[in-house]
Rosetta silent file (secondary structure, phi, psi, omega in degrees, C-alpha in Angstrom):
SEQUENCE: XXXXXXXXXXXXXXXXXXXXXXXXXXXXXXXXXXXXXXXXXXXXXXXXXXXXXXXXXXXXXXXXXXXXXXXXXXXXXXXXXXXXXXXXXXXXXXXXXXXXXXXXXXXXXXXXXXXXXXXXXXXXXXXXXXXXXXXXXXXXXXXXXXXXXXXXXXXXXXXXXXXXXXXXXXXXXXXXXXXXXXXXXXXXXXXXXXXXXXXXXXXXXXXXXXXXXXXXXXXXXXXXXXXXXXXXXXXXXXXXXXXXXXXXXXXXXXXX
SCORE:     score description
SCORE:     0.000 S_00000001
   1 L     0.000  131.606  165.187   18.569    6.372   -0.426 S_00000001
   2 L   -76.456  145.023  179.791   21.242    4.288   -2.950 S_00000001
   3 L  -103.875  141.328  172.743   19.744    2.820   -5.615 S_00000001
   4 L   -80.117  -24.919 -175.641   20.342   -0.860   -6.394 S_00000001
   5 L  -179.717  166.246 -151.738   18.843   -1.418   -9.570 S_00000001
   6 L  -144.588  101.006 -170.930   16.777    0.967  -11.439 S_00000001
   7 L   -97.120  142.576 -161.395   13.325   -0.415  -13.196 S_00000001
   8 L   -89.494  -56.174  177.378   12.734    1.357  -16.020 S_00000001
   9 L   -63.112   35.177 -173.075    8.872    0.800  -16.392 S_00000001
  10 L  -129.832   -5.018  151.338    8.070    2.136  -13.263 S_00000001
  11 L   -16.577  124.817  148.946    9.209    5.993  -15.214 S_00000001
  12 L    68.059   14.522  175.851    5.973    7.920  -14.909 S_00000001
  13 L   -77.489  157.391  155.540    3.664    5.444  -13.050 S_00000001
  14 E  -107.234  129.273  169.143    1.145    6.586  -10.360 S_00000001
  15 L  -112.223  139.049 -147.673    1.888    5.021   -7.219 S_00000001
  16 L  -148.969  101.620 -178.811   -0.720    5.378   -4.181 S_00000001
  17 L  -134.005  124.946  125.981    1.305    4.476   -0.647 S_00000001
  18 L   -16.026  100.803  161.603   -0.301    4.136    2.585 S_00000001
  19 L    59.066   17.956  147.330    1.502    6.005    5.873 S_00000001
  20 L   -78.070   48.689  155.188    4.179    7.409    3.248 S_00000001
  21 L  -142.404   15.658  170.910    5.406   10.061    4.727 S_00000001
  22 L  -123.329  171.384 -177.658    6.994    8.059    7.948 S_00000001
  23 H     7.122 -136.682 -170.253    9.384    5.314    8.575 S_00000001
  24 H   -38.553  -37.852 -162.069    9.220    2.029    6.259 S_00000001
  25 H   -66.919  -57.035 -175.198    6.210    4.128    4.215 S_00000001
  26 H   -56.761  -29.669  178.852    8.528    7.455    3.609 S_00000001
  27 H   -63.853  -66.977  176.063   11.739    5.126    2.636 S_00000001
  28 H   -51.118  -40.474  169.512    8.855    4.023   -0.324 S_00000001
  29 H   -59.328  -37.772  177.406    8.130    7.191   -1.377 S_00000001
  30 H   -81.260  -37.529  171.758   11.798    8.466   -1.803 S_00000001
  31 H   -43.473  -75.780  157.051   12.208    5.236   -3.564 S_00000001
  32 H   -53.109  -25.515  164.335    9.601    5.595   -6.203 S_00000001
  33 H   -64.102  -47.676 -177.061   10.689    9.306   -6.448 S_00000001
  34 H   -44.261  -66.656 -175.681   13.880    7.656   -7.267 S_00000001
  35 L  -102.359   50.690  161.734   12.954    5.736  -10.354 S_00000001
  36 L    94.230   -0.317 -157.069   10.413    8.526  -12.064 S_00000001
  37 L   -86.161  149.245  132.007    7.013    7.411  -10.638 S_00000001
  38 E   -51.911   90.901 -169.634    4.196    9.859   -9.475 S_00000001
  39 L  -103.642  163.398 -176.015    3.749    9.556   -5.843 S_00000001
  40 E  -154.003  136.237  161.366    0.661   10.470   -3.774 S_00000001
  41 E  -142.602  157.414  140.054    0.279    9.261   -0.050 S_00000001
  42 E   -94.195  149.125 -157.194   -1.658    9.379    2.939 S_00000001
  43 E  -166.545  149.631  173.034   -0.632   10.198    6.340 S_00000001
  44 L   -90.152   -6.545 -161.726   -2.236   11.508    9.423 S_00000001
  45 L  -114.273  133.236 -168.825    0.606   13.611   10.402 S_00000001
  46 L   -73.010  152.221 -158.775    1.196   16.894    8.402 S_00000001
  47 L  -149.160   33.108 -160.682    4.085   15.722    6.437 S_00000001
  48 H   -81.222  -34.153 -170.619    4.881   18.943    4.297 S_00000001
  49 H   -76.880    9.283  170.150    8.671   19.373    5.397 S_00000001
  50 H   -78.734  -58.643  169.634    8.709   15.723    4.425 S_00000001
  51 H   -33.357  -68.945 -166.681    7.367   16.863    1.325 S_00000001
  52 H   -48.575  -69.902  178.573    9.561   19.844    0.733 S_00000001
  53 H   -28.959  -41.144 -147.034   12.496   17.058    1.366 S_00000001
  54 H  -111.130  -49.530 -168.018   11.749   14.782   -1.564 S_00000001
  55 H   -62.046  -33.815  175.904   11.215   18.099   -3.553 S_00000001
  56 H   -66.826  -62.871  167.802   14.671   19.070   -3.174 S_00000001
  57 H   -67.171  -22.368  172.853   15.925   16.173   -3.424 S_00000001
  58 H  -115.475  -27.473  168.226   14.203   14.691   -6.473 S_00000001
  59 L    95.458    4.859  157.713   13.282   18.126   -8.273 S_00000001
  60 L  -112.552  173.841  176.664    9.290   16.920   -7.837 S_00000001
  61 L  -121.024   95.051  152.799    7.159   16.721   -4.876 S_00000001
  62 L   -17.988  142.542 -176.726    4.682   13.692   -3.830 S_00000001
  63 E  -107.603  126.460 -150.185    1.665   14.562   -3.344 S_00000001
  64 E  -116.062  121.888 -165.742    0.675   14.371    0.151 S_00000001
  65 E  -118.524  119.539  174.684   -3.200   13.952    0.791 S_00000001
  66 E   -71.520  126.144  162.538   -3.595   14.327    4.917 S_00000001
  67 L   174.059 -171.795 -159.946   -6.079   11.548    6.542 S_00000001
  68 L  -116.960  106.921  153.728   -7.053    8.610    8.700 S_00000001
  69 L   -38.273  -47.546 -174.390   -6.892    5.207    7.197 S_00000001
  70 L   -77.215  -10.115 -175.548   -9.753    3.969    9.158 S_00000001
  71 L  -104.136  112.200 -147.786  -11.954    6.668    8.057 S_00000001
  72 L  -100.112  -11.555  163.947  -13.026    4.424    4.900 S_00000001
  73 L  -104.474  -11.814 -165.925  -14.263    7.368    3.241 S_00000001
  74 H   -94.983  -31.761 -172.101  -11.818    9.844    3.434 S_00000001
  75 H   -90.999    5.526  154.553   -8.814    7.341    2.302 S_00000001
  76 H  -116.182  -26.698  171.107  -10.774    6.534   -1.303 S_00000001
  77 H   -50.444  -54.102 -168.520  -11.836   10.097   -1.627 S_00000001
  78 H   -49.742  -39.502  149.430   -7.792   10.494   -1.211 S_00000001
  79 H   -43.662  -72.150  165.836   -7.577    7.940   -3.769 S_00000001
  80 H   -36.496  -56.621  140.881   -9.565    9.633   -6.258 S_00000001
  81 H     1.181  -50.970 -163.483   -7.490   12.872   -5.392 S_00000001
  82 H   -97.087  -15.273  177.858   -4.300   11.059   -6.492 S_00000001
  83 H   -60.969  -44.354 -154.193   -6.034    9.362   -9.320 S_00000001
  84 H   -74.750  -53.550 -176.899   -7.322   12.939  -10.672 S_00000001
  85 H   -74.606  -29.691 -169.549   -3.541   14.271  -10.275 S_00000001
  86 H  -146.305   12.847 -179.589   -1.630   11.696  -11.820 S_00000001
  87 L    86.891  148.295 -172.163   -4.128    9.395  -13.467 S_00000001
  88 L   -32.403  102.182 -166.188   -5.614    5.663  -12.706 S_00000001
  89 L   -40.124  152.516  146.654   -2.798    4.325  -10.214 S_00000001
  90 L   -99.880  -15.364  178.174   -0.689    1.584  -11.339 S_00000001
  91 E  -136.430  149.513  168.992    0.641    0.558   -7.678 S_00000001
  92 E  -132.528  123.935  168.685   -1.612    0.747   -4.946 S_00000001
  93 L   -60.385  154.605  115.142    0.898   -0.040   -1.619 S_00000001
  94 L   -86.207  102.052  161.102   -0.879   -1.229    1.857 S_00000001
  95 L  -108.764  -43.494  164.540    2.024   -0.176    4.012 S_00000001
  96 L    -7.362  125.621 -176.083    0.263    1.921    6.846 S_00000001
  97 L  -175.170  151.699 -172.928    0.080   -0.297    9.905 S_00000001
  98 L  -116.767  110.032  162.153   -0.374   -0.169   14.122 S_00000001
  99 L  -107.555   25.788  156.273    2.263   -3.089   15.770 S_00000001
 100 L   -35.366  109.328  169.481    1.079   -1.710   19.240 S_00000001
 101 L   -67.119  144.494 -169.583    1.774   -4.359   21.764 S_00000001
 102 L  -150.372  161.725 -165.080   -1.302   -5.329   23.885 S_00000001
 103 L  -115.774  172.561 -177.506   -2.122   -7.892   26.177 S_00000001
 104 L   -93.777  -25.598  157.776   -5.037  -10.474   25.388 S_00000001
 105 L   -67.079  -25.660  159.209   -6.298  -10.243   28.488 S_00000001
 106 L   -88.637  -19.256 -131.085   -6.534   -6.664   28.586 S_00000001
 107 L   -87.910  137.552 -174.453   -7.218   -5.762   24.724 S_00000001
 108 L  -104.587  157.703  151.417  -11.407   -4.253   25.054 S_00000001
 109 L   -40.234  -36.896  144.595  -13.680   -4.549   21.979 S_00000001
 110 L   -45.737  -56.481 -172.584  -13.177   -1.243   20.965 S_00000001
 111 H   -66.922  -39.142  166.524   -9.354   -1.347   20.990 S_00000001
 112 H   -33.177  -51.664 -163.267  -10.128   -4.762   18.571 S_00000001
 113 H   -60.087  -70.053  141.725  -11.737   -3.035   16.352 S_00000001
 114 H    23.634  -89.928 -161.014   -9.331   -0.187   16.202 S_00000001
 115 H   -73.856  -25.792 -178.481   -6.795   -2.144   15.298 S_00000001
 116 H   -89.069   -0.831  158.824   -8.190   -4.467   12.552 S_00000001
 117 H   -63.513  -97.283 -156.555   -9.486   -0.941   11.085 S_00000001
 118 H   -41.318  -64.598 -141.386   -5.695    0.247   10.702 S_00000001
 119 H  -120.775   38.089  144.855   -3.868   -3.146    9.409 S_00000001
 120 H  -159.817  -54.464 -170.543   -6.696   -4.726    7.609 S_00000001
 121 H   -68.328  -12.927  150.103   -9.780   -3.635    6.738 S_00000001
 122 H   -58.935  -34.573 -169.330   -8.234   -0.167    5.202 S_00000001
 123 H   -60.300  -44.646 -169.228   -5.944   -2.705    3.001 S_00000001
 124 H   -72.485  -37.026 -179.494   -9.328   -3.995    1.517 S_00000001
 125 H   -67.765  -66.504  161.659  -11.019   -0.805    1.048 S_00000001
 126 H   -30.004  -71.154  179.509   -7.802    0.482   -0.927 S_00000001
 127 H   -84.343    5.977  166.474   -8.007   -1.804   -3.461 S_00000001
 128 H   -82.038  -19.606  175.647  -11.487   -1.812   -3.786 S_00000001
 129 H   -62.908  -60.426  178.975  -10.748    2.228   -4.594 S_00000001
 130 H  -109.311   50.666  161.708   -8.301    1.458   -7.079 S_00000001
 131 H   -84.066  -31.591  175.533   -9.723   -1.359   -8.663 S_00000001
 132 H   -53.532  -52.260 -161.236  -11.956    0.449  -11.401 S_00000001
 133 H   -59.813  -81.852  167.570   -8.982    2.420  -13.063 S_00000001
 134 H    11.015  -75.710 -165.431   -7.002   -0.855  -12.980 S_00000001
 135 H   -40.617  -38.914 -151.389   -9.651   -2.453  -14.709 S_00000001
 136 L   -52.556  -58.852 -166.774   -9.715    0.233  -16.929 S_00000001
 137 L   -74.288  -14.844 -165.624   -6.190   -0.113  -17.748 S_00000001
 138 L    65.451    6.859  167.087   -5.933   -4.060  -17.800 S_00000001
 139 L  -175.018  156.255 -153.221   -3.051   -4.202  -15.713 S_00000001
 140 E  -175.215  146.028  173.113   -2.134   -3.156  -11.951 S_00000001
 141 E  -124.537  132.770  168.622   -0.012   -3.834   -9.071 S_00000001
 142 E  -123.603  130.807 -175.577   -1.146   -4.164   -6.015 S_00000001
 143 E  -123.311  142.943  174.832    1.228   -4.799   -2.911 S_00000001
 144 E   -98.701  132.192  179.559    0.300   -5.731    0.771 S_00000001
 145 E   -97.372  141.543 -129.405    2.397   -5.021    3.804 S_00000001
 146 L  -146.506  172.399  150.889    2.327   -8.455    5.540 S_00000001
 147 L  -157.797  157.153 -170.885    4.856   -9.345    8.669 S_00000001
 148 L   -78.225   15.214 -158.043    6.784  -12.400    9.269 S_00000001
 149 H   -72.476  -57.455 -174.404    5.155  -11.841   12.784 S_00000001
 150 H   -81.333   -9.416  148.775    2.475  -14.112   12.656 S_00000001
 151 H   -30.111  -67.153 -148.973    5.190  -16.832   10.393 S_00000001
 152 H   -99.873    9.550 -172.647    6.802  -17.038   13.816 S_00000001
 153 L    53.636   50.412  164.793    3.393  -17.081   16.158 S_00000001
 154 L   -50.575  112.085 -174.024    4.204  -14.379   17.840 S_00000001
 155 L   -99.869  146.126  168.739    3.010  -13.447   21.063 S_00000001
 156 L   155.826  -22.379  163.037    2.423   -9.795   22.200 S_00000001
 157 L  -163.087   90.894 -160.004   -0.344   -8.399   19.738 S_00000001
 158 H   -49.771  -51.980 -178.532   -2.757  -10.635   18.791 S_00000001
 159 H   -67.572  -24.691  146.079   -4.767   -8.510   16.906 S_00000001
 160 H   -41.171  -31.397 -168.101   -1.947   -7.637   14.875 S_00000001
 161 H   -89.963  -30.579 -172.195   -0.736  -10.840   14.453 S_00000001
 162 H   -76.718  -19.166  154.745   -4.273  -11.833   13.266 S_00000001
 163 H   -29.878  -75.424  175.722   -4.353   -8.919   11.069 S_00000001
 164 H   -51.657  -34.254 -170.317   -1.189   -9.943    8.843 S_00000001
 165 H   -85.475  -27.080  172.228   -2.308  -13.783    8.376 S_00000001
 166 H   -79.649  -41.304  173.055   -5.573  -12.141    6.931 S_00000001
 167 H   -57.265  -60.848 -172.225   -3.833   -9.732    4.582 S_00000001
 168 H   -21.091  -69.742 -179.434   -1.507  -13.080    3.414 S_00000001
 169 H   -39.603  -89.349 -165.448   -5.341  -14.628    3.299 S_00000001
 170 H   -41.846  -52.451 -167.442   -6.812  -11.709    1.565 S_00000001
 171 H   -85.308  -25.016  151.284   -4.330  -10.924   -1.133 S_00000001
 172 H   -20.952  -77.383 -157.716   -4.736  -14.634   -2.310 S_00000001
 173 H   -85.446  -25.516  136.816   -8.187  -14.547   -2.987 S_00000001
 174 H   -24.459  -63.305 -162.147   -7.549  -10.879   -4.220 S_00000001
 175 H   -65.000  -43.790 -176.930   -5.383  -12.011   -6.707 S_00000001
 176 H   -61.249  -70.116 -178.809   -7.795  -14.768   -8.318 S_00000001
 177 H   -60.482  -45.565  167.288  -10.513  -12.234   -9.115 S_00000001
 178 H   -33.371  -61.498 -156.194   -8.259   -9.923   -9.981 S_00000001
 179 H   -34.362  -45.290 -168.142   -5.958  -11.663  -12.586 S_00000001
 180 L   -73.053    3.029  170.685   -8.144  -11.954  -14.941 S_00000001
 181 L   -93.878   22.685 -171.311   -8.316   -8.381  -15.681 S_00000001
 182 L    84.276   15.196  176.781   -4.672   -8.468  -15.547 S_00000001
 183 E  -104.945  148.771 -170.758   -3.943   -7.218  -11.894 S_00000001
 184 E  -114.547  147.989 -160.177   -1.767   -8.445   -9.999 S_00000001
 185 E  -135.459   94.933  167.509   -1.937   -8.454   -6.185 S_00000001
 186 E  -110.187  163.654  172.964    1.091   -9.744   -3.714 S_00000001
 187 E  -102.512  145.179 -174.582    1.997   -9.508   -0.225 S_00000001
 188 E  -137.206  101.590 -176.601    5.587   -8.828    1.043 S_00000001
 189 E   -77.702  137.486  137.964    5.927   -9.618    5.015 S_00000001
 190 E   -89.504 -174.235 -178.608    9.243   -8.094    6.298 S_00000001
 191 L   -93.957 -146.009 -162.769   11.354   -9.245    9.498 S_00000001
 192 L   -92.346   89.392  174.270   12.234   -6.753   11.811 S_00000001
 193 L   -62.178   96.082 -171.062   13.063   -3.252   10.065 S_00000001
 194 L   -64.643   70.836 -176.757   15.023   -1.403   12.262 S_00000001
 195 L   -74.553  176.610  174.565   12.833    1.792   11.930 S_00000001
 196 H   -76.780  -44.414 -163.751   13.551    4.932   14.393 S_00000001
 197 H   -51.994  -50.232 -172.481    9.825    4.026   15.305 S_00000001
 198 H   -86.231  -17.490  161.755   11.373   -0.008   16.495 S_00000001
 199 H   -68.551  -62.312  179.441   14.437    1.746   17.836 S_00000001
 200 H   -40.098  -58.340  171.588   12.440    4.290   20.040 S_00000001
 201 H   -70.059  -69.911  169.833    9.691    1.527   21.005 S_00000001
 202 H  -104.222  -13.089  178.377   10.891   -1.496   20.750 S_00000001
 203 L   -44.363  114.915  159.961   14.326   -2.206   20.259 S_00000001
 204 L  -134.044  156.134  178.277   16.721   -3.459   23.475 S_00000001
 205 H   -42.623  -51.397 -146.002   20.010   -4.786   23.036 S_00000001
 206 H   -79.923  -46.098 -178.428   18.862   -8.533   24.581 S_00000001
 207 H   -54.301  -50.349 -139.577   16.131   -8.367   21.778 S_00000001
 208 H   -66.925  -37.911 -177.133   17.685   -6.736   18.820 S_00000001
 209 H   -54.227  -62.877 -163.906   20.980   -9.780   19.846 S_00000001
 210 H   -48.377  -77.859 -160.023   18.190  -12.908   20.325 S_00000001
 211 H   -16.780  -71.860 -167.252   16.573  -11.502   16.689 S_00000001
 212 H   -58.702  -34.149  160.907   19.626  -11.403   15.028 S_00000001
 213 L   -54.699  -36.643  166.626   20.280  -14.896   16.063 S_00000001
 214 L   -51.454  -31.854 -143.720   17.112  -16.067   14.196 S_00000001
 215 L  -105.349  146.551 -171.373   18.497  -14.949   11.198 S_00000001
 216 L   -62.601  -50.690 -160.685   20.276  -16.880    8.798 S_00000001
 217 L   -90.007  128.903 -158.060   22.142  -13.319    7.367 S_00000001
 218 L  -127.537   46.661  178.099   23.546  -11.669   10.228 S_00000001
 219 L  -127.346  132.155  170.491   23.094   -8.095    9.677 S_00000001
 220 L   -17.343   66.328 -152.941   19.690   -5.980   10.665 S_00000001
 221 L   -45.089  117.085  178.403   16.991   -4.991    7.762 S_00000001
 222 L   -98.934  141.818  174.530   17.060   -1.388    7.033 S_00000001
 223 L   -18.661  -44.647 -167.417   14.371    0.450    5.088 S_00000001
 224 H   -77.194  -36.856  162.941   15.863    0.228    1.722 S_00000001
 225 H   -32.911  -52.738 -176.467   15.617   -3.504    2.194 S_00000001
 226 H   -77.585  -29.589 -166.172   12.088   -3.486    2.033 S_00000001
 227 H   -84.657  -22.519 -173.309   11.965   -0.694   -0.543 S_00000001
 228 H   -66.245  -48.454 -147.393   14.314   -2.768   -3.408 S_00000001
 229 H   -73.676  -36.515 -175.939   12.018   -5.855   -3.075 S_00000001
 230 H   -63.928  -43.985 -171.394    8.598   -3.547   -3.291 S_00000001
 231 H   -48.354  -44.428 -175.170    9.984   -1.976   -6.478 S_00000001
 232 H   -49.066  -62.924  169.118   10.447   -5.171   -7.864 S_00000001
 233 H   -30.725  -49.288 -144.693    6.894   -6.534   -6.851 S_00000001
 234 H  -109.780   13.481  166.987    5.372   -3.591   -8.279 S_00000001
 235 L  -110.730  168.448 -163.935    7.581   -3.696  -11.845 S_00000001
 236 H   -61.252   -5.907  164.052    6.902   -5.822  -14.935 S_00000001
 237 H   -27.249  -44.806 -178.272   10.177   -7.557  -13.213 S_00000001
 238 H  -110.880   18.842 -175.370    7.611   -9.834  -11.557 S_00000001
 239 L   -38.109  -47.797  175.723    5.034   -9.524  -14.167 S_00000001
 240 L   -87.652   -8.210  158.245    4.244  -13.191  -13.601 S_00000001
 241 L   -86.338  127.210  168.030    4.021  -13.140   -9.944 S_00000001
 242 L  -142.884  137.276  179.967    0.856  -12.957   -8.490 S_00000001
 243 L    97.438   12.386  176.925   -1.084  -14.480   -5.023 S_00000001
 244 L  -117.215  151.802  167.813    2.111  -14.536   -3.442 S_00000001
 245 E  -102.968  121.026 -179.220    3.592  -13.414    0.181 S_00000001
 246 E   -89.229  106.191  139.787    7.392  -12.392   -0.869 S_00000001
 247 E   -41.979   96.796  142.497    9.481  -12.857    2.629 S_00000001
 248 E   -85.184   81.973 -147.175   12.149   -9.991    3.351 S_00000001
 249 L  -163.589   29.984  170.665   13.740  -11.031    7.140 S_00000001
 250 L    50.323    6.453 -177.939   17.267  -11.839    6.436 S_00000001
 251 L   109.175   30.227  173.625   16.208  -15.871    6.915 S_00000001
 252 L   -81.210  -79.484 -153.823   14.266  -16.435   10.504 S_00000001
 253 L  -107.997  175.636  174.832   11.247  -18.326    8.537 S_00000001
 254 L  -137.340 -176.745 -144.152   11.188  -19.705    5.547 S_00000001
 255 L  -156.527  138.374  138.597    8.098  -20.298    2.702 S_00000001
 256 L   143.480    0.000    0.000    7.598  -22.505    0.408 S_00000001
């Protein structure tokens, strides 16, 4: 990945990313490898030549702790793991996230559940794991992956869509108890990241054309999009942002 800008405090942090060792998550990982940080992720998928890659390439290795987000014990034991290895995280990440389409009419109780296990109620359990060190430390970043999906009322996976307007919702009210021990907690919704995962799945010409129409900027979001803005979020760059959802989408909605 080229680097854009290079934050200096972010040398030697511990960083804790969600579903880093695939698409949008793995992009984050190489990223933070990039500017000195101490990475540790979870991933369900053995992810060692993933590993090996960043080792080569960076002359260290992330440390890759294999589990299941929804299993609420195994993904703060993983915390603790990466805490123990590289010391009380300074970024904690939510990126990890299921945009299976489903129908509303079909979608079972089970399958609900599921889903608000993957792209919310793991986000909450994660920072209740690394809130103690935080505390500890008196300062913390914590970033939420967000999507402009429910921005644009999207139909096609509801629980997903309802998912993202609760992290927005969540890292709010996050932030306010946090702050005062000095942590800071934002959300960063991207547009449509043209992952292999949204090429393989979802991607058609007549979409990827309409999309691109939305957008004020009239070229496609690529990984590295999303990873320059999270560096920022999570360096003393933004020191004074906190409570906010940060929009990456090349312009379809707009905030404020």
């Amino acid at each position: 990945m080229t680097q854009t800008a290079t934050f200096h405090d972010l040398k030697g942090k511990s960083v804790y990313i969600t579903g880093g060792g695939s698409g949008i998550g793995a992009a984050l990982t190489d990223g933070f490898l990039a500017q000195g940080a101490k990475v540790a992720f979870i991933g369900r998928s053995d992810a060692s030549a993933f590993v090996s890659e960043m080792e080569t390439k960076h002359g260290r290795a992330p440390l890759f702790l294999q589990g299941d987000i929804t299993d609420t014990a195994r993904l703060q034991d993983s915390i603790d793991q990466a805490i123990a290895a590289h010391g009380p995280l300074d970024v904690l990440i939510s990126n990890a996230a299921n945009d299976a389409r489903h129908a509303t009419a079909e979608l079972t109780p089970a399958e609900w559940d599921r889903l608000i296990d993957i792209n919310l109620k793991a986000y909450f359990f994660a920072a209740q794991a690394a809130l103690p060190g935080m505390q500890t430390k008196g300062a913390g970043a914590i970033i939420n992956f967000s999507s402009i999906s429910y921005m644009m009322g999207n139909a096609g996976y509801p629980a997903y869509i309802a998912s993202n307007g609760g992290i927005t919702a969540m890292t709010r009210g996050l932030a306010r108890e946090f702050g005062p021990d000095g942590i800071r907690v934002n959300a960063l919704a991207p547009g449509w990241v043209l992952t292999d995962k949204q090429m393989d799945k979802w991607a058609t010409p007549d979409g990827l054309a309409a999309h691109l129409e939305r957008q004020c900027l009239k070229t496609h979001l690529a990984p590295r999009d999303v990873v320059d803005a999270t560096l920022f979020l999570a360096s003393d760059a933004s020191r004074m942002m906190t409570g906010q959802c940060m929009v990456v989408d090349g312009g379809v909605v707009t905030t404020g």
